mmCIF file of C-alpha atoms and ligand atoms in Angstrom:
data_model
loop_
_atom_site.group_PDB
_atom_site.id
_atom_site.type_symbol
_atom_site.label_atom_id
_atom_site.label_comp_id
_atom_site.label_asym_id
_atom_site.label_seq_id
_atom_site.Cartn_x
_atom_site.Cartn_y
_atom_site.Cartn_z
ATOM 1 C CA MET A 1 -0.107 -0.412 0.045
ATOM 2 C CA SER A 2 1.500 3.849 -0.973
ATOM 3 C CA PHE A 3 2.074 6.616 1.584
ATOM 4 C CA SER A 4 -0.981 7.800 0.026
ATOM 5 C CA GLU A 5 -3.418 5.758 0.714
ATOM 6 C CA SER A 6 -2.802 4.575 3.859
ATOM 7 C CA LEU A 7 -3.180 7.507 4.692
ATOM 8 C CA GLN A 8 -6.568 8.297 2.869
ATOM 9 C CA LEU A 9 -7.847 5.051 4.523
ATOM 10 C CA HIS A 10 -6.672 6.522 7.208
ATOM 11 C CA GLN A 11 -8.327 9.567 7.547
ATOM 12 C CA LYS A 12 -11.516 7.911 6.992
ATOM 13 C CA ASP A 13 -11.104 5.824 10.292
ATOM 14 C CA ALA A 14 -9.901 9.743 12.049
ATOM 15 C CA GLY A 15 -14.307 9.541 11.214
ATOM 16 C CA PRO A 16 -14.751 13.712 10.415
ATOM 17 C CA PRO A 17 -12.425 16.435 10.092
ATOM 18 C CA LEU A 18 -11.888 18.537 13.153
ATOM 19 C CA PHE A 19 -11.224 21.507 11.388
ATOM 20 C CA ASP A 20 -13.183 22.393 7.488
ATOM 21 C CA ALA A 21 -10.678 24.895 6.361
ATOM 22 C CA LYS A 22 -14.153 27.109 5.459
ATOM 23 C CA VAL A 23 -14.670 28.610 9.050
ATOM 24 C CA VAL A 24 -12.751 30.713 9.706
ATOM 25 C CA MET A 25 -11.503 32.853 12.172
ATOM 26 C CA PRO A 26 -12.475 36.688 13.068
ATOM 27 C CA SER A 27 -9.602 38.880 12.073
ATOM 28 C CA ALA A 28 -9.971 42.334 9.855
ATOM 29 C CA ALA A 29 -9.134 40.188 6.482
ATOM 30 C CA ASN A 30 -11.450 37.350 7.623
ATOM 31 C CA ILE A 31 -14.721 40.154 7.878
ATOM 32 C CA ALA A 32 -13.165 41.154 4.686
ATOM 33 C CA ARG A 33 -13.300 38.431 3.606
ATOM 34 C CA ALA A 34 -16.604 37.932 4.806
ATOM 35 C CA ALA A 35 -18.196 40.743 3.324
ATOM 36 C CA GLU A 36 -17.607 40.824 -0.575
ATOM 37 C CA CYS A 37 -19.251 37.581 0.341
ATOM 38 C CA LEU A 38 -22.440 38.897 1.968
ATOM 39 C CA LEU A 39 -21.833 41.398 -1.515
ATOM 40 C CA ALA A 40 -21.888 38.955 -4.246
ATOM 41 C CA GLY A 41 -25.017 37.191 -2.676
ATOM 42 C CA GLN A 42 -23.372 34.080 -0.841
ATOM 43 C CA LEU A 43 -24.615 32.894 2.192
ATOM 44 C CA ILE A 44 -21.965 32.335 5.478
ATOM 45 C CA GLY A 45 -22.715 31.370 8.493
ATOM 46 C CA LEU A 46 -23.025 34.667 11.707
ATOM 47 C CA PRO A 47 -21.788 34.484 15.195
ATOM 48 C CA THR A 48 -24.197 36.070 17.436
ATOM 49 C CA GLU A 49 -24.616 36.148 21.339
ATOM 50 C CA THR A 50 -27.710 34.248 20.576
ATOM 51 C CA VAL A 51 -27.576 31.321 17.679
ATOM 52 C CA TYR A 52 -25.259 31.775 15.014
ATOM 53 C CA GLY A 53 -26.953 32.547 11.454
ATOM 54 C CA LEU A 54 -27.485 32.143 8.616
ATOM 55 C CA ALA A 55 -26.415 35.463 7.110
ATOM 56 C CA ALA A 56 -27.790 37.089 3.106
ATOM 57 C CA ARG A 57 -27.930 40.795 2.158
ATOM 58 C CA GLY A 58 -31.165 41.809 3.252
ATOM 59 C CA ASP A 59 -30.904 44.673 0.553
ATOM 60 C CA ASP A 60 -31.420 40.937 -2.527
ATOM 61 C CA GLY A 61 -33.644 38.821 -2.760
ATOM 62 C CA ALA A 62 -31.866 35.999 -5.581
ATOM 63 C CA ALA A 63 -29.880 36.892 -2.001
ATOM 64 C CA VAL A 64 -32.305 36.301 0.993
ATOM 65 C CA ASP A 65 -34.092 33.535 -1.272
ATOM 66 C CA ARG A 66 -31.590 31.151 -1.088
ATOM 67 C CA ILE A 67 -32.071 30.977 2.665
ATOM 68 C CA PHE A 68 -34.769 29.643 2.544
ATOM 69 C CA VAL A 69 -33.156 26.877 0.221
ATOM 70 C CA ALA A 70 -30.568 26.301 2.224
ATOM 71 C CA LYS A 71 -32.611 25.773 5.112
ATOM 72 C CA LYS A 72 -35.399 23.895 4.036
ATOM 73 C CA ARG A 73 -37.326 26.993 5.194
ATOM 74 C CA PRO A 74 -41.398 27.491 4.580
ATOM 75 C CA ARG A 75 -41.346 31.220 2.543
ATOM 76 C CA ASN A 76 -44.432 31.962 4.702
ATOM 77 C CA ASN A 77 -41.885 32.046 7.909
ATOM 78 C CA PRO A 78 -40.106 35.319 7.104
ATOM 79 C CA LEU A 79 -36.515 37.120 8.438
ATOM 80 C CA ILE A 80 -35.110 38.973 11.556
ATOM 81 C CA LEU A 81 -33.128 41.544 9.455
ATOM 82 C CA HIS A 82 -29.311 42.418 11.737
ATOM 83 C CA VAL A 83 -27.613 45.598 11.389
ATOM 84 C CA ALA A 84 -25.664 47.918 13.380
ATOM 85 C CA ASP A 85 -27.180 50.163 15.446
ATOM 86 C CA PHE A 86 -31.037 51.647 16.806
ATOM 87 C CA THR A 87 -30.328 54.624 13.810
ATOM 88 C CA ASP A 88 -30.078 51.720 11.150
ATOM 89 C CA ALA A 89 -32.229 49.687 12.898
ATOM 90 C CA PHE A 90 -35.198 52.452 12.856
ATOM 91 C CA ALA A 91 -34.846 53.538 9.414
ATOM 92 C CA LEU A 92 -36.154 49.997 8.558
ATOM 93 C CA PHE A 93 -39.226 50.519 10.291
ATOM 94 C CA ASP A 94 -42.016 52.856 7.987
ATOM 95 C CA SER A 95 -40.893 56.481 8.093
ATOM 96 C CA ASP A 96 -45.210 57.406 9.070
ATOM 97 C CA SER A 97 -45.025 54.795 11.809
ATOM 98 C CA SER A 98 -46.600 56.420 14.412
ATOM 99 C CA ALA A 99 -44.989 58.049 16.752
ATOM 100 C CA GLU A 100 -46.684 55.892 20.045
ATOM 101 C CA LEU A 101 -44.041 53.742 17.446
ATOM 102 C CA ARG A 102 -40.292 55.615 17.776
ATOM 103 C CA ARG A 103 -41.582 56.174 21.768
ATOM 104 C CA ARG A 104 -41.624 52.800 22.616
ATOM 105 C CA ALA A 105 -39.048 51.700 19.837
ATOM 106 C CA GLU A 106 -36.744 54.020 21.887
ATOM 107 C CA ARG A 107 -37.399 53.286 25.064
ATOM 108 C CA LEU A 108 -36.878 49.420 24.230
ATOM 109 C CA GLY A 109 -33.808 50.909 22.289
ATOM 110 C CA VAL A 110 -31.454 50.301 26.108
ATOM 111 C CA PHE A 111 -31.463 46.448 25.320
ATOM 112 C CA TRP A 112 -29.114 47.322 22.385
ATOM 113 C CA PRO A 113 -26.964 45.440 20.680
ATOM 114 C CA GLY A 114 -28.550 42.673 22.724
ATOM 115 C CA PRO A 115 -30.790 39.981 22.091
ATOM 116 C CA LEU A 116 -33.864 41.625 21.562
ATOM 117 C CA THR A 117 -35.554 41.444 17.595
ATOM 118 C CA LEU A 118 -38.456 43.970 17.927
ATOM 119 C CA VAL A 119 -41.356 44.175 14.657
ATOM 120 C CA GLY A 120 -43.063 47.355 13.361
ATOM 121 C CA SER A 121 -44.778 48.620 10.877
ATOM 122 C CA ARG A 122 -42.099 48.354 7.213
ATOM 123 C CA HIS A 123 -40.498 50.837 5.553
ATOM 124 C CA PRO A 124 -41.514 50.772 2.000
ATOM 125 C CA SER A 125 -37.675 49.910 0.799
ATOM 126 C CA ILE A 126 -38.978 46.465 2.533
ATOM 127 C CA LEU A 127 -38.233 43.250 0.159
ATOM 128 C CA ASP A 128 -41.109 40.705 0.294
ATOM 129 C CA GLU A 129 -38.538 37.945 0.597
ATOM 130 C CA VAL A 130 -37.567 38.924 3.951
ATOM 131 C CA THR A 131 -41.184 39.525 5.615
ATOM 132 C CA ALA A 132 -43.196 37.508 4.059
ATOM 133 C CA GLY A 133 -45.040 39.830 1.668
ATOM 134 C CA ASN A 134 -46.206 40.823 5.690
ATOM 135 C CA ASP A 135 -47.053 44.030 6.186
ATOM 136 C CA THR A 136 -44.395 44.629 9.387
ATOM 137 C CA VAL A 137 -40.584 44.004 8.971
ATOM 138 C CA ALA A 138 -38.725 42.154 12.172
ATOM 139 C CA VAL A 139 -35.141 43.942 13.710
ATOM 140 C CA ARG A 140 -32.284 43.264 15.628
ATOM 141 C CA VAL A 141 -29.399 44.659 16.356
ATOM 142 C CA PRO A 142 -26.473 41.145 17.721
ATOM 143 C CA ASN A 143 -24.867 42.251 20.748
ATOM 144 C CA HIS A 144 -20.673 40.373 19.389
ATOM 145 C CA PRO A 145 -18.485 41.618 18.751
ATOM 146 C CA VAL A 146 -17.617 40.001 14.624
ATOM 147 C CA ALA A 147 -21.535 40.391 14.018
ATOM 148 C CA LEU A 148 -21.097 44.916 14.410
ATOM 149 C CA ALA A 149 -17.730 44.677 12.462
ATOM 150 C CA LEU A 150 -19.071 42.876 8.887
ATOM 151 C CA LEU A 151 -22.140 44.788 10.199
ATOM 152 C CA ARG A 152 -19.407 48.205 9.883
ATOM 153 C CA ARG A 153 -17.320 46.858 7.627
ATOM 154 C CA LEU A 154 -20.435 45.773 5.210
ATOM 155 C CA ALA A 155 -21.852 48.951 5.391
ATOM 156 C CA GLU A 156 -18.091 50.350 4.767
ATOM 157 C CA ILE A 157 -17.470 48.686 1.688
ATOM 158 C CA ALA A 158 -20.562 49.552 0.020
ATOM 159 C CA GLY A 159 -20.887 52.779 0.421
ATOM 160 C CA ARG A 160 -24.653 52.538 2.616
ATOM 161 C CA VAL A 161 -25.932 50.228 5.120
ATOM 162 C CA ILE A 162 -26.609 47.186 4.170
ATOM 163 C CA PRO A 163 -28.557 45.137 6.999
ATOM 164 C CA LEU A 164 -28.071 41.103 6.846
ATOM 165 C CA ALA A 165 -31.312 38.980 6.857
ATOM 166 C CA ALA A 166 -29.607 35.678 8.964
ATOM 167 C CA PRO A 167 -32.570 32.530 10.402
ATOM 168 C CA SER A 168 -30.309 30.456 12.528
ATOM 169 C CA ALA A 169 -28.042 28.730 10.118
ATOM 170 C CA ASN A 170 -29.651 24.429 10.706
ATOM 171 C CA VAL A 171 -31.932 23.323 7.902
ATOM 172 C CA SER A 172 -34.968 24.137 9.488
ATOM 173 C CA ASN A 173 -36.966 22.790 12.685
ATOM 174 C CA TYR A 174 -33.903 21.472 13.278
ATOM 175 C CA VAL A 175 -32.390 22.450 17.168
ATOM 176 C CA SER A 176 -30.398 25.785 16.234
ATOM 177 C CA PRO A 177 -26.759 25.913 16.326
ATOM 178 C CA THR A 178 -23.757 27.654 19.050
ATOM 179 C CA THR A 179 -21.020 27.735 17.570
ATOM 180 C CA ALA A 180 -19.761 26.902 14.107
ATOM 181 C CA ALA A 181 -19.147 23.330 13.646
ATOM 182 C CA HIS A 182 -23.146 23.382 14.428
ATOM 183 C CA VAL A 183 -23.305 25.151 11.397
ATOM 184 C CA ILE A 184 -20.829 22.844 9.593
ATOM 185 C CA GLU A 185 -22.667 19.761 10.404
ATOM 186 C CA GLY A 186 -26.293 21.060 8.445
ATOM 187 C CA LEU A 187 -25.515 23.732 6.446
ATOM 188 C CA GLY A 188 -21.498 22.920 5.186
ATOM 189 C CA ASP A 189 -22.305 23.517 1.848
ATOM 190 C CA GLU A 190 -24.883 26.226 1.365
ATOM 191 C CA VAL A 191 -21.205 28.481 2.977
ATOM 192 C CA ALA A 192 -19.780 30.379 1.699
ATOM 193 C CA LEU A 193 -17.630 30.734 5.017
ATOM 194 C CA ILE A 194 -18.129 30.620 8.742
ATOM 195 C CA LEU A 195 -17.147 33.145 9.989
ATOM 196 C CA ASP A 196 -15.667 31.396 14.268
ATOM 197 C CA GLY A 197 -16.716 33.540 17.186
ATOM 198 C CA GLY A 198 -16.538 30.890 20.082
ATOM 199 C CA PRO A 199 -19.372 29.395 21.607
ATOM 200 C CA CYS A 200 -22.607 32.007 21.858
ATOM 201 C CA ASN A 201 -23.188 33.046 25.370
ATOM 202 C CA VAL A 202 -26.378 33.442 25.710
ATOM 203 C CA GLY A 203 -27.208 30.228 23.629
ATOM 204 C CA VAL A 204 -31.753 30.904 22.726
ATOM 205 C CA GLU A 205 -32.415 33.322 19.724
ATOM 206 C CA SER A 206 -33.507 36.371 21.376
ATOM 207 C CA THR A 207 -36.780 37.984 22.194
ATOM 208 C CA ILE A 208 -39.317 39.189 20.106
ATOM 209 C CA VAL A 209 -41.725 42.243 20.538
ATOM 210 C CA TRP A 210 -44.491 43.511 18.361
ATOM 211 C CA LEU A 211 -44.549 47.007 18.649
ATOM 212 C CA PRO A 212 -48.365 48.167 17.167
ATOM 213 C CA ASP A 213 -49.074 51.551 14.850
ATOM 214 C CA ASP A 214 -51.292 53.178 17.810
ATOM 215 C CA SER A 215 -51.437 52.498 21.267
ATOM 216 C CA SER A 216 -52.838 48.864 22.103
ATOM 217 C CA PRO A 217 -51.135 46.719 23.941
ATOM 218 C CA VAL A 218 -46.964 45.623 22.741
ATOM 219 C CA ARG A 219 -47.236 42.029 22.792
ATOM 220 C CA VAL A 220 -44.538 40.145 23.285
ATOM 221 C CA LEU A 221 -43.975 37.227 20.629
ATOM 222 C CA ARG A 222 -41.644 34.972 21.153
ATOM 223 C CA ALA A 223 -40.037 33.908 24.480
ATOM 224 C CA GLY A 224 -35.756 35.168 25.826
ATOM 225 C CA VAL A 225 -33.163 35.417 27.377
ATOM 226 C CA ILE A 226 -34.952 39.345 27.970
ATOM 227 C CA SER A 227 -38.388 38.293 29.536
ATOM 228 C CA PRO A 228 -41.709 39.627 29.814
ATOM 229 C CA GLU A 229 -41.087 41.721 33.024
ATOM 230 C CA GLN A 230 -38.455 43.255 31.823
ATOM 231 C CA ILE A 231 -39.927 44.749 28.812
ATOM 232 C CA SER A 232 -42.119 45.523 30.685
ATOM 233 C CA ILE A 233 -40.387 47.425 33.293
ATOM 234 C CA ALA A 234 -38.318 49.970 30.265
ATOM 235 C CA LEU A 235 -41.736 50.653 28.712
ATOM 236 C CA GLY A 236 -43.218 51.888 31.554
ATOM 237 C CA GLU A 237 -46.890 48.970 30.654
ATOM 238 C CA GLU A 238 -48.019 45.923 30.738
ATOM 239 C CA VAL A 239 -46.693 43.993 27.879
ATOM 240 C CA GLU A 240 -48.517 40.642 26.294
ATOM 241 C CA LEU A 241 -47.561 37.180 25.562
ATOM 242 C CA VAL A 242 -48.932 35.713 23.161
ATOM 243 C CA ILE A 243 -46.193 33.068 22.137
ATOM 244 C CA SER A 244 -47.360 31.178 18.396
ATOM 245 C CA THR A 245 -48.367 27.432 17.936
ATOM 246 C CA ALA A 246 -48.799 27.497 14.472
ATOM 247 C CA LYS A 247 -48.748 24.095 12.643
ATOM 248 C CA PRO A 248 -45.994 24.334 9.429
ATOM 249 C CA ASN A 249 -48.766 23.520 6.643
ATOM 250 C CA ASP A 250 -51.763 26.348 8.877
ATOM 251 C CA THR A 251 -51.861 28.938 7.004
ATOM 252 C CA VAL A 252 -50.396 31.918 8.686
ATOM 253 C CA THR A 253 -51.812 34.981 9.424
ATOM 254 C CA ALA A 254 -49.932 36.853 11.511
ATOM 255 C CA PRO A 255 -46.001 35.088 11.069
ATOM 256 C CA GLY A 256 -44.854 34.066 14.199
ATOM 257 C CA GLN A 257 -43.861 30.677 15.595
ATOM 258 C CA PHE A 258 -44.364 26.633 14.178
ATOM 259 C CA ALA A 259 -45.039 25.058 17.245
ATOM 260 C CA LYS A 260 -42.200 21.890 15.952
ATOM 261 C CA HIS A 261 -39.056 23.071 15.861
ATOM 262 C CA TYR A 262 -34.931 23.233 17.933
ATOM 263 C CA SER A 263 -36.608 18.997 17.247
ATOM 264 C CA PRO A 264 -33.683 16.027 17.520
ATOM 265 C CA ARG A 265 -34.499 13.427 15.246
ATOM 266 C CA THR A 266 -34.225 10.766 18.610
ATOM 267 C CA THR A 267 -37.334 11.387 20.304
ATOM 268 C CA LEU A 268 -37.659 13.298 22.882
ATOM 269 C CA TYR A 269 -39.933 12.730 25.975
ATOM 270 C CA LEU A 270 -40.960 16.234 28.289
ATOM 271 C CA LEU A 271 -41.204 15.150 31.765
ATOM 272 C CA GLU A 272 -43.056 16.986 34.475
ATOM 273 C CA ASN A 273 -41.450 15.966 37.426
ATOM 274 C CA SER A 274 -38.244 14.178 38.377
ATOM 275 C CA ASN A 275 -40.370 10.509 39.302
ATOM 276 C CA ASP A 276 -42.257 10.600 36.082
ATOM 277 C CA GLN A 277 -40.736 8.152 33.219
ATOM 278 C CA SER A 278 -41.371 8.393 29.371
ATOM 279 C CA PRO A 279 -43.197 5.633 27.697
ATOM 280 C CA LEU A 280 -40.829 2.921 26.632
ATOM 281 C CA THR A 281 -40.263 -0.693 27.312
ATOM 282 C CA ALA A 282 -37.990 -1.862 29.103
ATOM 283 C CA ASN A 283 -35.237 -2.657 27.155
ATOM 284 C CA SER A 284 -35.272 0.589 24.984
ATOM 285 C CA ARG A 285 -32.321 2.506 25.738
ATOM 286 C CA VAL A 286 -32.954 5.556 26.804
ATOM 287 C CA LEU A 287 -31.326 9.073 28.059
ATOM 288 C CA ARG A 288 -32.418 11.063 30.461
ATOM 289 C CA ILE A 289 -31.380 14.693 30.604
ATOM 290 C CA VAL A 290 -31.638 17.072 33.739
ATOM 291 C CA PHE A 291 -31.377 20.522 34.977
ATOM 292 C CA GLY A 292 -28.529 20.966 38.148
ATOM 293 C CA PRO A 293 -26.690 17.911 40.249
ATOM 294 C CA VAL A 294 -27.048 14.679 38.985
ATOM 295 C CA GLY A 295 -28.325 12.796 41.501
ATOM 296 C CA PRO A 296 -24.782 9.819 43.191
ATOM 297 C CA GLU A 297 -27.169 7.226 42.318
ATOM 298 C CA SER A 298 -27.289 7.950 38.545
ATOM 299 C CA ASN A 299 -25.553 6.154 36.050
ATOM 300 C CA ALA A 300 -23.944 7.418 31.967
ATOM 301 C CA ASP A 301 -27.293 7.667 30.812
ATOM 302 C CA VAL A 302 -28.220 10.647 32.813
ATOM 303 C CA TRP A 303 -26.422 13.953 31.815
ATOM 304 C CA SER A 304 -27.022 17.700 33.200
ATOM 305 C CA PHE A 305 -27.786 20.803 31.065
ATOM 306 C CA ASN A 306 -26.304 22.820 34.215
ATOM 307 C CA LEU A 307 -24.324 20.770 36.649
ATOM 308 C CA ASP A 308 -24.060 24.512 38.686
ATOM 309 C CA GLY A 309 -27.570 24.665 39.285
ATOM 310 C CA ARG A 310 -27.577 28.159 37.117
ATOM 311 C CA LEU A 311 -30.538 28.230 34.328
ATOM 312 C CA GLU A 312 -28.095 30.673 32.690
ATOM 313 C CA THR A 313 -25.455 27.609 31.746
ATOM 314 C CA ALA A 314 -28.814 25.599 30.909
ATOM 315 C CA ALA A 315 -28.904 27.859 27.713
ATOM 316 C CA THR A 316 -25.746 27.901 27.084
ATOM 317 C CA GLU A 317 -25.412 24.702 26.795
ATOM 318 C CA LEU A 318 -29.069 23.676 25.925
ATOM 319 C CA TYR A 319 -29.213 23.479 22.022
ATOM 320 C CA ALA A 320 -24.499 21.835 21.696
ATOM 321 C CA THR A 321 -26.584 19.026 24.433
ATOM 322 C CA LEU A 322 -29.093 18.676 22.382
ATOM 323 C CA ARG A 323 -27.163 18.075 20.043
ATOM 324 C CA ARG A 324 -24.761 15.512 21.108
ATOM 325 C CA ALA A 325 -27.432 13.524 22.460
ATOM 326 C CA ASP A 326 -28.597 13.135 18.983
ATOM 327 C CA GLN A 327 -25.618 11.853 18.173
ATOM 328 C CA ALA A 328 -25.442 9.275 20.631
ATOM 329 C CA GLY A 329 -27.216 6.688 19.085
ATOM 330 C CA TYR A 330 -30.350 6.473 22.410
ATOM 331 C CA ASP A 331 -33.788 5.329 21.716
ATOM 332 C CA ALA A 332 -35.062 8.717 23.230
ATOM 333 C CA ILE A 333 -34.076 11.402 25.505
ATOM 334 C CA GLU A 334 -36.236 12.163 27.926
ATOM 335 C CA ILE A 335 -35.729 15.625 29.633
ATOM 336 C CA VAL A 336 -37.500 16.812 33.556
ATOM 337 C CA GLY A 337 -38.059 20.179 32.593
ATOM 338 C CA CYS A 338 -37.013 23.400 34.665
ATOM 339 C CA ALA A 339 -38.750 25.765 36.905
ATOM 340 C CA ASN A 340 -41.173 27.527 34.409
ATOM 341 C CA THR A 341 -39.093 31.460 35.437
ATOM 342 C CA GLY A 342 -36.620 33.993 34.286
ATOM 343 C CA ILE A 343 -34.988 32.470 31.864
ATOM 344 C CA GLY A 344 -36.818 29.404 32.049
ATOM 345 C CA VAL A 345 -39.641 30.068 30.412
ATOM 346 C CA ALA A 346 -37.645 30.030 27.066
ATOM 347 C CA ILE A 347 -35.795 26.689 28.191
ATOM 348 C CA MET A 348 -38.867 25.873 28.118
ATOM 349 C CA ASP A 349 -40.156 27.819 25.503
ATOM 350 C CA ARG A 350 -37.414 25.529 23.410
ATOM 351 C CA LEU A 351 -37.846 22.315 25.421
ATOM 352 C CA ARG A 352 -41.766 21.786 25.042
ATOM 353 C CA ARG A 353 -41.467 22.205 20.600
ATOM 354 C CA ALA A 354 -38.736 19.698 20.722
ATOM 355 C CA ALA A 355 -41.104 17.356 21.753
ATOM 356 C CA ILE A 356 -43.347 17.609 19.209
ATOM 357 C CA THR A 357 -43.751 14.658 17.261
HETATM 358 O O1 TXA B 1 -31.225 34.966 18.252
HETATM 359 C C1 TXA B 1 -32.241 35.549 17.161
HETATM 360 O O2 TXA B 1 -33.718 35.829 16.952
HETATM 361 C C2 TXA B 1 -31.094 34.899 15.357
HETATM 362 C C3 TXA B 1 -30.292 35.658 15.549
HETATM 363 C C4 TXA B 1 -29.787 34.214 14.244
HETATM 364 O O3 TXA B 1 -29.940 36.031 16.017
HETATM 365 N N1 TXA B 1 -32.734 34.856 14.695
HETATM 366 C C5 TXA B 1 -33.308 33.326 14.947
HETATM 367 O O4 TXA B 1 -33.812 34.096 13.699
HETATM 368 O O5 TXA B 1 -33.319 33.549 15.427
HETATM 369 P P1 TXA B 1 -34.743 33.040 13.212
HETATM 370 O O6 TXA B 1 -36.016 33.281 11.391
HETATM 371 O O7 TXA B 1 -34.452 30.949 13.008
HETATM 372 O O8 TXA B 1 -35.971 33.564 13.760
HETATM 373 C C6 TXA B 1 -36.512 34.122 13.571
HETATM 374 C C7 TXA B 1 -39.192 34.843 13.719
HETATM 375 C C8 TXA B 1 -39.941 33.187 13.537
HETATM 376 O O9 TXA B 1 -40.051 32.733 14.462
HETATM 377 C C9 TXA B 1 -39.612 33.850 12.657
HETATM 378 O O10 TXA B 1 -41.445 33.671 12.076
HETATM 379 C C10 TXA B 1 -39.740 35.468 13.325
HETATM 380 O O11 TXA B 1 -38.773 35.254 13.904
HETATM 381 N N2 TXA B 1 -40.260 36.535 13.069
HETATM 382 C C11 TXA B 1 -39.895 36.952 11.500
HETATM 383 N N3 TXA B 1 -40.418 38.047 10.847
HETATM 384 C C12 TXA B 1 -41.051 38.733 11.830
HETATM 385 C C13 TXA B 1 -42.602 39.288 11.675
HETATM 386 N N4 TXA B 1 -42.334 40.331 10.639
HETATM 387 N N5 TXA B 1 -43.045 39.450 12.447
HETATM 388 C C14 TXA B 1 -43.553 38.210 13.173
HETATM 389 N N6 TXA B 1 -42.573 37.778 13.944
HETATM 390 C C15 TXA B 1 -41.552 37.103 12.886
HETATM 391 MG MG1 MG B 2 -34.480 29.715 13.917
#
């Protein structure tokens, strides 16, 4: 056997490569390269503080369309536009939008850059491909140095603001990505490159808040680390929590979230109490994942999202743990839920959707 044949054999045995040439360090040169790819209409993997995004320039219908094709995303599910600051964000709303919308957006602007998405009446220049034909647009300023540097570089090269359309960088309905390797796993063939910004520190997607055009109540459409209470305090008024549960084939009158989402391929059971068990036969291999420390009686088939007991840690580790669990070859995964308070609300929302079959 020649040396190169034996090397090939060795590489086959070694499983997937640890390094992928598409994953690049976020140097100034690579950020400029990512900007050029985006301007040419290509997709890139973008680190944010919540999850990695699959980004395309948001002002080019053909580029935005590639996101839907790559993710196999239903075209009735609109995208979030990402920009570098409040001024750029507000410019994406209808310039005739009410003083009420502006007043509320300014108050909530204290959370930017950060894990908050605001939905409001769209500026006429926003593409239908982005909003799925709705008359509102979703906007966010991500709190990640690499995302912000890229947005600024793009504007410098183009001589104007280029918002980035970016859903989570996973194939539709699968678990969201919190590392560059997760993006490679699902969408490696679809991206020109991935800027490696390290693991995301928040770990669950942004809180989505809808600002109406009039004085009717503000609505929280998706739970995230920024809680409805924090939104309510910043606004100085009550807010409504309206978490939608549309099914993929439903006619969606108002955009929002589909019920099944964030799902590993392995069947997942969400249990109410630690004494509960999933409805499985005795000889199936079941992985149990809990919150907080694992008891002394437990074995290798019991994992924890957060040995330190902090729900912030559980949020950061949530998707990576689900992905690892999915690859471990169990017949089923059972998860004992966490407290439905604070960031636990967002965690339980994701787990409930992951558990829908
Ligand atoms: O943290 C995040 O928000 C991440 C990072 C990459 O920024 N992005 C993200 O995007 O989670 P995606 O596409 O996976 O989820 C966006 C959600 C979808 O449920 C979509 O229906 C909703 O935002 N959405 C987008 N535009 C909307 C609109 N105009 N009205 C209501 N919901 C909207
Ligand atoms: Mg998503």
